[in-house]
PDB file of C-alpha atoms in Angstrom:
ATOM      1  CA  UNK A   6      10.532  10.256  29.793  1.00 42.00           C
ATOM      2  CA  UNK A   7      13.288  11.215  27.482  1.00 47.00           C
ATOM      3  CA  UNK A   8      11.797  13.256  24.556  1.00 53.00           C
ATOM      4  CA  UNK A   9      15.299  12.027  22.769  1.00 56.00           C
ATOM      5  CA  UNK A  10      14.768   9.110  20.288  1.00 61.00           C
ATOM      6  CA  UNK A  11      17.722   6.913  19.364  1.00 71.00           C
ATOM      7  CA  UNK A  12      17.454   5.679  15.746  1.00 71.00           C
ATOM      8  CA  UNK A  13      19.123   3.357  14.000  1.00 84.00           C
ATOM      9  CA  UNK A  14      20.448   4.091  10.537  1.00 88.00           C
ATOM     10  CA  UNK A  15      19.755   0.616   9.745  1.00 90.00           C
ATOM     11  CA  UNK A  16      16.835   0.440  11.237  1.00 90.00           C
ATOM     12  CA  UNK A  17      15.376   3.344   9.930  1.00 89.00           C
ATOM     13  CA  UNK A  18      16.635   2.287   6.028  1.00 92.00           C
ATOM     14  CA  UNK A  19      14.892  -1.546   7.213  1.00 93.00           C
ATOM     15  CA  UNK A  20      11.733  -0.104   7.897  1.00 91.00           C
ATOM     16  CA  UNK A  21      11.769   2.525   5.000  1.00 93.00           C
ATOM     17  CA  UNK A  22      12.528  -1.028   2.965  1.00 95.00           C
ATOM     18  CA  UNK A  23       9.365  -2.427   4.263  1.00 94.00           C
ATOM     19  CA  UNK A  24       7.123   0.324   4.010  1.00 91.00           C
ATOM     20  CA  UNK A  25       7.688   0.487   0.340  1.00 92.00           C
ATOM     21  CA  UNK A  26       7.549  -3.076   0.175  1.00 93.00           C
ATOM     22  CA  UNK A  27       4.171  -3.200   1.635  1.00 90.00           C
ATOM     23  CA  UNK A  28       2.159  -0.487  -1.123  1.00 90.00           C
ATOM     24  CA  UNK A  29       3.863  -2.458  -4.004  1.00 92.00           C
ATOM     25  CA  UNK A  30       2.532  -5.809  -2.552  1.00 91.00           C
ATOM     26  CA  UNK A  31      -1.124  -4.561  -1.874  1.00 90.00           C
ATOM     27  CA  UNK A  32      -1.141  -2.384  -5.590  1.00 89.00           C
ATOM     28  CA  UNK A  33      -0.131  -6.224  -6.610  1.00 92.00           C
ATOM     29  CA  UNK A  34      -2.850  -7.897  -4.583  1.00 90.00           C
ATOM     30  CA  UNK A  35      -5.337  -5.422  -5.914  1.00 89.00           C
ATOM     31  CA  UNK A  36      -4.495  -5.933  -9.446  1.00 91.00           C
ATOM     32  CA  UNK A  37      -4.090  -9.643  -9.248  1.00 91.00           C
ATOM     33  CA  UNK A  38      -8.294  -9.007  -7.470  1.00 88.00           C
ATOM     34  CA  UNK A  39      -8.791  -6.780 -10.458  1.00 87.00           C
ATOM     35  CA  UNK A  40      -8.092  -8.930 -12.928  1.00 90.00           C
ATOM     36  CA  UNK A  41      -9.477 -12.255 -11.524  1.00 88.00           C
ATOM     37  CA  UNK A  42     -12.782 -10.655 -11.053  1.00 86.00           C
ATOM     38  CA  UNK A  43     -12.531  -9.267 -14.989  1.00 85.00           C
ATOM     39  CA  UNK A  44     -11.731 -13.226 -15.927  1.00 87.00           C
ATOM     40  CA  UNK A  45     -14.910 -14.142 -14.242  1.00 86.00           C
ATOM     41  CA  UNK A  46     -16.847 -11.777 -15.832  1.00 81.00           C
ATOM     42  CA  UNK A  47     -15.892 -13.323 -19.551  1.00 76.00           C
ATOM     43  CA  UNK A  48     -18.731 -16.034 -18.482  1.00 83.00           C
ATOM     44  CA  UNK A  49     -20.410 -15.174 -14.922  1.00 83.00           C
ATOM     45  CA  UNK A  50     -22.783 -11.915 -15.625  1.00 78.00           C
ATOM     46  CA  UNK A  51     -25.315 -11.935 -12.970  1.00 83.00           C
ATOM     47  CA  UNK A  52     -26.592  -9.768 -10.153  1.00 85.00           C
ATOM     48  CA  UNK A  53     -23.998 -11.657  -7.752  1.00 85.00           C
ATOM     49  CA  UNK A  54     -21.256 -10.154 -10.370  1.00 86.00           C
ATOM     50  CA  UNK A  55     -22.298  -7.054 -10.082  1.00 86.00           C
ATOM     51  CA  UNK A  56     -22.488  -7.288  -6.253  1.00 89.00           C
ATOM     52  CA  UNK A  57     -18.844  -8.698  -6.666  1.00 87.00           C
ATOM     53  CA  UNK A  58     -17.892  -5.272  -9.028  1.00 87.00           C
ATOM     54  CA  UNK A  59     -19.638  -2.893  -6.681  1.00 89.00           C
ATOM     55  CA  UNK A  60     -17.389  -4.448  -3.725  1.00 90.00           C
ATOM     56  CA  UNK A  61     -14.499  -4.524  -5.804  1.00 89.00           C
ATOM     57  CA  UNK A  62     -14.851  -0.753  -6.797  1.00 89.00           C
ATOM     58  CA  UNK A  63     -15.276   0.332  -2.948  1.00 91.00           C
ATOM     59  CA  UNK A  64     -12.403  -1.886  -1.966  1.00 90.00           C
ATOM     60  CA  UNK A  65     -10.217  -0.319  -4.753  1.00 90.00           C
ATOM     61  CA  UNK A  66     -11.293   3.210  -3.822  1.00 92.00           C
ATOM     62  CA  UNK A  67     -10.336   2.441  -0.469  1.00 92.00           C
ATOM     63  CA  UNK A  68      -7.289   1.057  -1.122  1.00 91.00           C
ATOM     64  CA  UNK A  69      -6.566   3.980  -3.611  1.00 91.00           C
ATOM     65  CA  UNK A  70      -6.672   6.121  -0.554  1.00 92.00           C
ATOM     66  CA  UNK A  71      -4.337   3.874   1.939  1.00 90.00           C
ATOM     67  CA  UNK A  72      -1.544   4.157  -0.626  1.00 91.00           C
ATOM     68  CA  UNK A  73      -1.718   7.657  -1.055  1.00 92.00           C
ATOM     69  CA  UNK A  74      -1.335   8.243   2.197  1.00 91.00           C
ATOM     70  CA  UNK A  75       1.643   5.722   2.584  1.00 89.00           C
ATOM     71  CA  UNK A  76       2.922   6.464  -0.674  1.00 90.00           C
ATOM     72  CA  UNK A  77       2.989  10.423  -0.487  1.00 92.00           C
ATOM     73  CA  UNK A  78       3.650  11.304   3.448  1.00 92.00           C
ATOM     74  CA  UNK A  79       5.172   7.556   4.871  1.00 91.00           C
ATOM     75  CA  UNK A  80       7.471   7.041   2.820  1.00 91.00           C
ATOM     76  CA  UNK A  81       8.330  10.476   1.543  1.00 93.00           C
ATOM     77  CA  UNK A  82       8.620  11.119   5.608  1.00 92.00           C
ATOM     78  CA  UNK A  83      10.449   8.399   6.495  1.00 91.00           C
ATOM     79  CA  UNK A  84      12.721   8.462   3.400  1.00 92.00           C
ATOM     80  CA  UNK A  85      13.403  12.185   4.677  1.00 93.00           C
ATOM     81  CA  UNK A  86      14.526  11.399   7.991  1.00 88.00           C
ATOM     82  CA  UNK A  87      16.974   8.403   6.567  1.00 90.00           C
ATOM     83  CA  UNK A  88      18.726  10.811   4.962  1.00 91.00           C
ATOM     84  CA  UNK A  89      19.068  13.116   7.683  1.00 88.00           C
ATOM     85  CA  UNK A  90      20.792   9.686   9.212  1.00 86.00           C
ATOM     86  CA  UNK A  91      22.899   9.213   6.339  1.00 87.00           C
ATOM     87  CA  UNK A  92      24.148  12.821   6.571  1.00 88.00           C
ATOM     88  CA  UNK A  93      24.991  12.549  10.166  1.00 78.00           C
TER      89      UNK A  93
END
C-alpha cells in the first residue's frame, strides 16, 4: 500500500468547510438547549429541573471539550494542510 495520499484541493477546502460548519452548528444547538432549559425554569422549579440542569451542565462540559478539540487541532490542522495545497 502506497504511503502517498492524493488530495484534492477542493476536497480538502470542502471538508475544512464542513468541519467548521459542524462546531458552529453544535455551539448553536447547545445554546438554543441552554436557553430553552433557562425558559423553563421561569415557571418549572422542581427536583426534575434540577435533574434537567445537572444533565445539561455535564452535556455542556462535554461538549465544551469536543469543540476544543475540533476547534484548536481539526481545524487548525486541516486549515494547515489546505494551505500547503494552495501553495503548491
Amino acid at each position: 500500500m502506497s504511503q502517498d495520499a492524493k488530495v484534492n484541493l477542493e476536497e480538502a477546502e470542502v471538508f475544512l468547510a464542513a468541519c467548521r460548519d459542524y462546531a458552529t452548528r453544535i455551539e448553536v444547538a447547545v445554546q438554543a438547549l441552554k436557553n430553552s432549559v433557562a425558559r423553563v425554569g421561569e415557571t418549572w422549579h422542581d427536583p426534575d429541573y434540577d435533574t434537567i440542569c445537572g444533565m445539561m451542565s455535564d452535556i455542556e462540559r462535554d461538549v465544551s471539550v469536543a469543540l476544543g478539540v475540533a476547534n484548536e487541532d481539526i481545524v487548525p490542522y486541516v486549515s494547515k494542510k489546505v494551505s500547503t495545497l494552495q501553495s503548491k
